[in-house]
Structures are given as C-alpha cells and as structure tokens.
CSV table of C-alpha atoms in Angstrom, one decimal:
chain,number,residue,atom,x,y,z
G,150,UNK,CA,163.9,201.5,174.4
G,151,UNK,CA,165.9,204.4,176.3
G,152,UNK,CA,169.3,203.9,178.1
G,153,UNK,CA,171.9,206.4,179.0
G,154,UNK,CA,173.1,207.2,175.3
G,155,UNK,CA,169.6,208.0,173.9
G,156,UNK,CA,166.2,206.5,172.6
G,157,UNK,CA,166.7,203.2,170.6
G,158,UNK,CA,164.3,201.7,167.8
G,159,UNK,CA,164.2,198.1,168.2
G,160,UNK,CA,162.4,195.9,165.6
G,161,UNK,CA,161.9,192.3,165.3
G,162,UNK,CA,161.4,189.7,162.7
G,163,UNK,CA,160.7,186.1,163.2
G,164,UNK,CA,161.5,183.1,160.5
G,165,UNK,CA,162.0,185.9,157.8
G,166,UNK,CA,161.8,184.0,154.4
G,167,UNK,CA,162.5,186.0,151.1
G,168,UNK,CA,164.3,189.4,150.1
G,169,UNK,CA,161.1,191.3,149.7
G,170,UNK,CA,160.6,191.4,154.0
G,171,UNK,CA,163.7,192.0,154.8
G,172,UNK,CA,164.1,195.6,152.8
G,173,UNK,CA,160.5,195.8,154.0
G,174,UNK,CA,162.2,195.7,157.3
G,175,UNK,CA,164.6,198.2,156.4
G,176,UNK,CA,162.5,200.8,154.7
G,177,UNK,CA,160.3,200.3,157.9
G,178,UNK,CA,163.2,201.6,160.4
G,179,UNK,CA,164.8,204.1,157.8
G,180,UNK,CA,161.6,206.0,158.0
G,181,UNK,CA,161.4,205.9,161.1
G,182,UNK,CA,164.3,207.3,162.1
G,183,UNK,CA,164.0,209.6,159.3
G,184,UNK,CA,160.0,210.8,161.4
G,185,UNK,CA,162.1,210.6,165.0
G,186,UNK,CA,165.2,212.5,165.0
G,187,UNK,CA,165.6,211.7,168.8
G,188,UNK,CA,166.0,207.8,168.1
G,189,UNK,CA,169.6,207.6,168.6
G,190,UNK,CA,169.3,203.9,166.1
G,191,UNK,CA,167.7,201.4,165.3
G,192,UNK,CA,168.5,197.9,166.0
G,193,UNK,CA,166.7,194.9,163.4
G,194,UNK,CA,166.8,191.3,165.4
G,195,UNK,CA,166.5,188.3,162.6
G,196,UNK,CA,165.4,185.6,164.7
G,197,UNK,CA,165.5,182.5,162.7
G,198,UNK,CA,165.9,184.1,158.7
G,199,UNK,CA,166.3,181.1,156.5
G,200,UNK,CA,168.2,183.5,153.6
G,201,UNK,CA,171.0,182.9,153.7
G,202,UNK,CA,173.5,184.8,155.9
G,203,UNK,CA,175.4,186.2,152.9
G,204,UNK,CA,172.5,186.9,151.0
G,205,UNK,CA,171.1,189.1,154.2
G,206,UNK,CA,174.5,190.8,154.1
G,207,UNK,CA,174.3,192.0,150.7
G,208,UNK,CA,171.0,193.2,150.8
G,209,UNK,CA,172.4,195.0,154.2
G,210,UNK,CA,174.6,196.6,152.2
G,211,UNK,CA,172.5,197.7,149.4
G,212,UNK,CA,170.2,199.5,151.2
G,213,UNK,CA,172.8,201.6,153.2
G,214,UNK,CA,174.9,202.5,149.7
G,215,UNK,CA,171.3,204.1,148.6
G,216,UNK,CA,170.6,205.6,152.0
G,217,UNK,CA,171.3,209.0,153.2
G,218,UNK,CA,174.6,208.6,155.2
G,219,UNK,CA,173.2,210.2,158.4
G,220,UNK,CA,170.2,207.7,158.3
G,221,UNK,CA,171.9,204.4,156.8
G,222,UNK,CA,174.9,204.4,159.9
G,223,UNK,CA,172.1,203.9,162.6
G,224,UNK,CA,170.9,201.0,161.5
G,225,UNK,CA,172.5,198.2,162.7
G,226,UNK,CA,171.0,194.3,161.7
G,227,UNK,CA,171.6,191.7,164.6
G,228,UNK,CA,171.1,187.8,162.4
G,229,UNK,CA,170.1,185.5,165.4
G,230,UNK,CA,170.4,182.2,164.0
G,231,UNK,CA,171.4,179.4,167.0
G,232,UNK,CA,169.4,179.3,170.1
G,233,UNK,CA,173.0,180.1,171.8
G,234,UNK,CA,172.6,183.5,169.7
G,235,UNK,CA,168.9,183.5,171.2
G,236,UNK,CA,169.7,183.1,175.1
G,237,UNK,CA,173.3,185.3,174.5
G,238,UNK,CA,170.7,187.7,172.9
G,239,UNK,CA,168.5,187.9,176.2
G,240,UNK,CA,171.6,188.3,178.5
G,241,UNK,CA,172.7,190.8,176.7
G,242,UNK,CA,170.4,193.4,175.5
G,243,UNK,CA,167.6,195.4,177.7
G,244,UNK,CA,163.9,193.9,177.5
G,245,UNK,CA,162.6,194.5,174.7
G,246,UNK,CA,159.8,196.9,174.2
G,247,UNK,CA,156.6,194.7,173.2
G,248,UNK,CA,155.2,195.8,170.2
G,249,UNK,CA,151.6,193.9,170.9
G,250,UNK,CA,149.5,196.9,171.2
G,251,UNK,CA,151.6,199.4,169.3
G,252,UNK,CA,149.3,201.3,166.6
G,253,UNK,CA,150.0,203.2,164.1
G,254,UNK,CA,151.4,206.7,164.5
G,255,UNK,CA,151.1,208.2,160.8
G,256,UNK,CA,149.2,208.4,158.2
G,257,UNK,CA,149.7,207.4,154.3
G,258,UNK,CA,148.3,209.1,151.2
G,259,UNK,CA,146.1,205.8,151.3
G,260,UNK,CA,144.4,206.7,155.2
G,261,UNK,CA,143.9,210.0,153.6
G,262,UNK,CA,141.9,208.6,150.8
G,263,UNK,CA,139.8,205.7,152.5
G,264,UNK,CA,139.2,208.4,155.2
G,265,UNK,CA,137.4,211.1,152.5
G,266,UNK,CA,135.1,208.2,150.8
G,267,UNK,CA,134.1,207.0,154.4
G,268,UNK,CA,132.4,210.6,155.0
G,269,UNK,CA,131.7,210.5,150.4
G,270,UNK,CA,129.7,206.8,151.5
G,271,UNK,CA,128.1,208.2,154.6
G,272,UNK,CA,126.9,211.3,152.8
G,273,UNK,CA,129.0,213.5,155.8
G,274,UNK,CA,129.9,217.0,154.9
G,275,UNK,CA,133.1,218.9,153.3
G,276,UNK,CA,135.9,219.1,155.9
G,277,UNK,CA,139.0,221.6,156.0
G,278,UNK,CA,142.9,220.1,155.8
G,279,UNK,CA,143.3,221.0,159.3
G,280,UNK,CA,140.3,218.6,160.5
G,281,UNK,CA,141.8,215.9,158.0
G,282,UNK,CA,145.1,216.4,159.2
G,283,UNK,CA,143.6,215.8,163.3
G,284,UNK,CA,141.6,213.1,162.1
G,285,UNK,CA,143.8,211.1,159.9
G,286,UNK,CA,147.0,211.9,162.3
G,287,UNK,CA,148.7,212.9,158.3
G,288,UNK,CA,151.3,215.0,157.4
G,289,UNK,CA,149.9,218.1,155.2
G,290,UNK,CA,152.2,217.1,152.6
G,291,UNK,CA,150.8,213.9,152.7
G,292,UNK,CA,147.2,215.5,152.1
G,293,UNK,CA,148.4,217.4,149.6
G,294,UNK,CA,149.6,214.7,147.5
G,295,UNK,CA,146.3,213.2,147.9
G,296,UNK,CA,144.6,216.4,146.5
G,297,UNK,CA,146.7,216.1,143.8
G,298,UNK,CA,146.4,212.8,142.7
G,299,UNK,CA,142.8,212.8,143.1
G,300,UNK,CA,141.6,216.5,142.0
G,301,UNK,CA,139.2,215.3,139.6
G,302,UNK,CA,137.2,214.1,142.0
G,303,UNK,CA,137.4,216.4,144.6
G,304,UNK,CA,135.0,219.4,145.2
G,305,UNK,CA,136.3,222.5,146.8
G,306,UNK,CA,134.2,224.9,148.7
G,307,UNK,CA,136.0,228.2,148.4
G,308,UNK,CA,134.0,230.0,150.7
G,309,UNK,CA,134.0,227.7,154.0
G,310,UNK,CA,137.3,226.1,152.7
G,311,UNK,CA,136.5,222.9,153.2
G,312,UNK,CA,136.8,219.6,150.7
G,313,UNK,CA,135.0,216.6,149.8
G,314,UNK,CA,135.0,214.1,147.4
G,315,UNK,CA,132.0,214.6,144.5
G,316,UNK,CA,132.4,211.1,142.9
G,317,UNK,CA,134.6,208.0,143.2
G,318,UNK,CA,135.1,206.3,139.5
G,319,UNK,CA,135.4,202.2,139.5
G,320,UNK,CA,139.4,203.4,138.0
G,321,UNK,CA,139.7,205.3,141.5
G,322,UNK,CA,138.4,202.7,143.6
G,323,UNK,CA,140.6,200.0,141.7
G,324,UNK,CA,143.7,202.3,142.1
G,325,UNK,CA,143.0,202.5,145.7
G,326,UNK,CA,142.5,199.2,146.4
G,327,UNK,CA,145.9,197.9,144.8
G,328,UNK,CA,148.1,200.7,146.9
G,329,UNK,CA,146.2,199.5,150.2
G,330,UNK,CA,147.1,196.0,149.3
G,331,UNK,CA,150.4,196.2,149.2
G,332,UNK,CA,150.9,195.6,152.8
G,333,UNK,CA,151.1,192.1,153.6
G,334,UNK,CA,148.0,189.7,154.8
G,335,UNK,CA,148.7,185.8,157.2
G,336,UNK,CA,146.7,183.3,156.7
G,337,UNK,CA,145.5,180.5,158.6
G,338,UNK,CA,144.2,177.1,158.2
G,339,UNK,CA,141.9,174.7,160.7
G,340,UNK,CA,143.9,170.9,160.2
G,341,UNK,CA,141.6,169.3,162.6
G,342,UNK,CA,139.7,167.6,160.2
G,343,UNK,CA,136.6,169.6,160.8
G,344,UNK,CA,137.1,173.4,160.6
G,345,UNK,CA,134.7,176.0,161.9
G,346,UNK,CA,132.7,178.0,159.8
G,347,UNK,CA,133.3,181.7,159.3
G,348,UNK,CA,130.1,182.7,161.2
G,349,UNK,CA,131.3,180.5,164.3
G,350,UNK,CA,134.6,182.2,164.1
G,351,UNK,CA,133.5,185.3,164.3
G,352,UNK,CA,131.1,184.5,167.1
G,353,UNK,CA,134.2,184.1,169.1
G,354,UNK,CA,136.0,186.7,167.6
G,355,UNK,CA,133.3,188.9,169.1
G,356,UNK,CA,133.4,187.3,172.1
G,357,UNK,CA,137.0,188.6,172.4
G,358,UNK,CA,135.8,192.2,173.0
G,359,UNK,CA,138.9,193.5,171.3
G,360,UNK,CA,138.4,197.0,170.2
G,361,UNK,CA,141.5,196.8,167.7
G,362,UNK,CA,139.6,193.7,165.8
G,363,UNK,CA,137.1,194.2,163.2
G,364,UNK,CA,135.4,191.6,160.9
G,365,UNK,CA,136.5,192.3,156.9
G,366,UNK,CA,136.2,190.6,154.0
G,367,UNK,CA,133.1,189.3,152.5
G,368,UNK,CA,131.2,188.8,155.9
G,369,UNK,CA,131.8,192.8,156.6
G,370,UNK,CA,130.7,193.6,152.9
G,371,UNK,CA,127.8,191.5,153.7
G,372,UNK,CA,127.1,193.6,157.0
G,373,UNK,CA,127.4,197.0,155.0
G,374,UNK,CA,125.7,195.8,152.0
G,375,UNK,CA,123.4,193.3,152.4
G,376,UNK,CA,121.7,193.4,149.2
G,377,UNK,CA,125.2,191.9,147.6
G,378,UNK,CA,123.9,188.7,146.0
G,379,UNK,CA,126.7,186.3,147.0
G,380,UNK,CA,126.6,183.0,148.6
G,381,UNK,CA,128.5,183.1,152.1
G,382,UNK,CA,132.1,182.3,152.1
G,383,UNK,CA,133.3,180.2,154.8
G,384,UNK,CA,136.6,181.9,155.1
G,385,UNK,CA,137.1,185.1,157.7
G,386,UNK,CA,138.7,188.0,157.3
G,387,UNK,CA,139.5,190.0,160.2
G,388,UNK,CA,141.2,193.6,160.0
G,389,UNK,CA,143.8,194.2,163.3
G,390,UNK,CA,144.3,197.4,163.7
G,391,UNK,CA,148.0,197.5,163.9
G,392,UNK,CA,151.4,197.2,162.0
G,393,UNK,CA,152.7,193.7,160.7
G,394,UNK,CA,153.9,193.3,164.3
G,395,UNK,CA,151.0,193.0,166.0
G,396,UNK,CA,150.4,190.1,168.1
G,397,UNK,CA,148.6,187.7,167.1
G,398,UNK,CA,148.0,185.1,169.6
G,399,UNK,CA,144.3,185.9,169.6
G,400,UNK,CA,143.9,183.6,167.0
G,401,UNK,CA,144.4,180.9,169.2
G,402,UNK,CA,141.7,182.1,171.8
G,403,UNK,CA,139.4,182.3,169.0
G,404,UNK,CA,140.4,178.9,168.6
G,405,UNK,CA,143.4,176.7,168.9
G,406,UNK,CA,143.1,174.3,166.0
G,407,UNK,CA,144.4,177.5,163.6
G,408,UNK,CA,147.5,176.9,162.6
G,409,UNK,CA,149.8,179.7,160.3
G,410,UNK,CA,149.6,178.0,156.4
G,411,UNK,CA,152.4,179.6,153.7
G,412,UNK,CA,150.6,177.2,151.5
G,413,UNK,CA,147.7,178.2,148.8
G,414,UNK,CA,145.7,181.1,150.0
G,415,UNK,CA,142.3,180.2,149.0
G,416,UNK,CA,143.0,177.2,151.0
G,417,UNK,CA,143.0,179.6,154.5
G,418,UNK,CA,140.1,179.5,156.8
G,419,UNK,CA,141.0,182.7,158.3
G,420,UNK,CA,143.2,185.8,156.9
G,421,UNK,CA,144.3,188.6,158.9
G,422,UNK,CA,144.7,192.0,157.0
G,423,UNK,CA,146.7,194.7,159.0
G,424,UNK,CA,144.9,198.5,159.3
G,425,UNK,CA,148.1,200.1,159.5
G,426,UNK,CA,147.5,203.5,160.2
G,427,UNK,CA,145.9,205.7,163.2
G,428,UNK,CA,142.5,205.6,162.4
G,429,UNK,CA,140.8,202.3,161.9
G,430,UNK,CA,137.7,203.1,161.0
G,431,UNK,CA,136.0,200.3,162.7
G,432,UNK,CA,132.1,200.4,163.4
G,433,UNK,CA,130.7,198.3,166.4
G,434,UNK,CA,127.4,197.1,166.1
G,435,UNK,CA,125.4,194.1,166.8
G,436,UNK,CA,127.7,193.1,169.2
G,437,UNK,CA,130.8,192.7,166.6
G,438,UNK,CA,133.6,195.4,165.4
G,439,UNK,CA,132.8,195.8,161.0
G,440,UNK,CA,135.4,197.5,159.4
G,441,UNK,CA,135.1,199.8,156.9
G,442,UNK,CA,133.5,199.3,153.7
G,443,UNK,CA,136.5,199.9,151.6
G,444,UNK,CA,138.6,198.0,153.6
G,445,UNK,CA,136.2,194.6,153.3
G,446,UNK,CA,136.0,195.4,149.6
G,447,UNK,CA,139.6,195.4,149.2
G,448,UNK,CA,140.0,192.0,151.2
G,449,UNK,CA,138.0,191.0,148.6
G,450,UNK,CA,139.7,191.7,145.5
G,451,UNK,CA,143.0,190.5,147.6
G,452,UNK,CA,141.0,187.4,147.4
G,453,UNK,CA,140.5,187.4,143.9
G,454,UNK,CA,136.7,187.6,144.2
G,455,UNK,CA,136.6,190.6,141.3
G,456,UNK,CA,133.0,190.0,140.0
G,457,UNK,CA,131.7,190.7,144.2
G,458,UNK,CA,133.8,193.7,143.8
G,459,UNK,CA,132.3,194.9,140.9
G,460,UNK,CA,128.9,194.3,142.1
G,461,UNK,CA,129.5,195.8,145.2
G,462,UNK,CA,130.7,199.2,143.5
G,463,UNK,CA,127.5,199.0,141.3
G,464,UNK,CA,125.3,198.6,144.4
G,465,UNK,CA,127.6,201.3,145.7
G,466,UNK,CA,126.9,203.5,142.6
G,467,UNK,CA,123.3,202.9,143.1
G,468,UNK,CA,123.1,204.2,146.2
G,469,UNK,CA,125.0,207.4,145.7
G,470,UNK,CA,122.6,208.4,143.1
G,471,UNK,CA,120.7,211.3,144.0
C-alpha cells in the first residue's frame, strides 16, 4: 500500500489460534522490512485471534525487546476482534492490497538446495553462482551458506567455475526434507458422506488450468517414479505456489463439499503445502501441473509415510548409478 507518507506493508491473519503463528507473523514482517528499506511500516491486522488479547500483547512486546530498534518501531499490530472493529476497520484504512496472487520474491538456503538436486535428478550440467543466483531469485550469501553446509557433496569445476552436486546421501535428503517442512500445510476434509477420491480431485484440479497449482504428495511421486510399489492413497496433495497467504478459494471450485478440518491430519482428504519461494519448480504434462520430486517426497514424510520415502530414495539411488 502507498499513501502520501511512504510505502506500507500490510499483512493479514484470520482466526489466528496459538503463539507459534503469531511470531510467525512477526518474523514474516520484520524481514521484510528488514529486505525493503522503502516500506515506511508494516501494519499486522488480527482478524478474529482467539489468544487472548493479553497474551497477544506480551508476545507483542517480546518480539520488539529482541528486535533491532529501527525495525521493531514500524511494526504496528491492529487486534480486530468485534465486527464493529471489522466495518470501523474498512472505513478507516485504504483497500487493502490482495495478497491472492502474490509469489514469492526471495529465496531460502532450502530453494537453493531443492533447486541443485532438480538439475543432480535430471542429470543437467554444473552451473555458476551467478546463474543460481538468476534462477533461484537468492541472495549470494544465501548460496553461500548452502555451499557451506553442503560441501561434501558438491563438485567444483575450477576451470569453467561452475558447481554441481556429485551425490545426495539419505542424511542430506532427510535434513532437507525437515527444514522445507517447517512451513505450515491446511488440510481439508469432504463431510458429505461420500468423498471424492484423489484421482477425481485432481481431475478437477487440472481442470482449473492454474499454473501456480501442482499435484504433490504420493500421487506426484507416483507420476515421477512409477516403479514406487505403493498402493494409491486416496488423499491429495497439491503444492500452491505462494506464501501461507495465498488464496485458497479454489478448493471450493475443485469442489464445494471441502471443508478446512484442524482435526487429525491423516483424516484430511486434501492437504495443501505452500512452495514459498520464486521458483516452483512445477512440470506440466499430461494435462496436470507435477511438482517436483523433492517436494512430493517431502509431503510424504510430512505424512508420516517413511517406509515410501525410503523406497523412493533407494529407487532414486538406483537410478543415479552410473
């Protein structure tokens, strides 16, 4: 949002339930006006938190004693709790900004990573920092890191200065897999008495033609590797590429007996897993977005389904082998 006194962040958070959002939340603004210097501040909108208002405070006010001063005073937390709040809210602050088809605009140490065992998978080619850095939209310090953390697996051509990774151990993948998880997943569930099966949902998924949806999960490990001996799940995963923001009302074109379920997650029909960072990865073919391979394989150890994971690394392993 821009006005007269400068470029404003605006986030907003809807039924916000625990602690562990909310400095999510926070940490999600700080670094962002830590990447923008020309946001003037950032305004957070709680519309309908169930913490309790005090509790919100304090956490408020832990944040900002740990934050850098020059950062911590432009954020400011609006708690919207009344529907008077809601409509006063409306009157009184510019449109908001719809976040619906915002995508990611940086890159973490983990798009770095699940970006150089795409092209270790597909056989591609080292590549130098400066194509990683225009592919992957990340910082060089970012890549760096990466290089770091995960030298003794990289090869270095010193000649052509380029990089690539030689091998990609189980620990590696595993290590992976648990940082890219730690962004949040919602899940659905079909109360009609008589869900759809994956392979329907994803027949209208398709029939979407959404370019920021992909199928995950054990349907797009199926798609990549279809010598996986598994028996079909009926749950889907589908991968949005976008932040926790995203909109999500497609679920309902898909098909409007979904319902959002905080309940058991093996109970969910579908799960939606956020790609939240600038390149996606996704592959189109057979008339259906896939996403990557790494990405379905972490959707399934998400889902607790370890023994497919480790069978798909050994198939993986196979296949490697020269």
């Amino acid at each position: 949002m821009t006005d007269t006194l400068g470029r404003h962040l605006q986030l907003q958070s809807y039924d916000l339930k625990n602690t562990r959002d909310l400095r999510t939340l926070l940490l999600e603004a700080a670094y962002e006006l830590q990447a923008q210097p020309d946001l003037a501040d950032a305004h957070l909108y709680l519309i309908g938190c169930t913490l309790v208002k005090k509790r919100v405070d304090m956490e408020v006010e832990q944040f900002k004693s740990i934050t850098h001063p020059h950062i911590a005073g432009r954020i400011l937390v609006h708690d919207v709790r009344s529907a008077r709040q809601s409509e006063q809210l409306v009157m009184d602050m510019p449109r908001l900004i719809s976040d619906s088809t915002r995508k990611p605009s940086t890159a973490s140490q983990e798009a770095v990573v699940v970006y150089l065992l795409q092209r270790h998978l597909q056989s591609l080619p080292g590549v130098s920092i400066s194509t990683i850095a225009a592919e992957t939209k990340a910082s060089l310090p970012t890549i760096y890191k990466v290089l770091n953390t995960y030298e003794h697996c990289i090869d270095k051509d010193p000649e052509d200065k380029t990089l690539r990774l030689r091998y990609f151990a189980q620990n590696d993948w595993l290590y992976w897999i648990q940082r890219t998880n730690q962004l949040s997943s919602v899940y659905y569930i079909d109360r009609s008495g008589s869900p759809r099966s994956g392979k329907r949902l994803a027949k209208e998924l398709a029939r979407l033609q959404r370019e920021d949806l992909a199928i995950g999960g054990l349907m797009g490990t199926l798609h990549h590797l279809p010598a996986l001996d598994v028996t079909s799940s009926p749950q889907l995963d589908i991968l949005v590429h976008g932040t926790r923001r995203a909109d999500l009302s497609f679920i309902t074109e898909m098909d409007p007996g979904l319902e959002r379920f905080e309940g058991r997650t093996e109970m969910a029909h579908v799960v939606v897993h956020f790609i939240d960072r600038p390149a996606p990865l996704f592959e189109y073919r057979d008339g259906q977005n896939w996403g990557s391979l790494p990405d379905c394989i972490a959707n399934l150890q998400k889902a607790g389904l370890t023994h497919q994971v480790n069978d798909a690394l050994q198939l993986i392993k196979q296949g490697l082998k020269p």
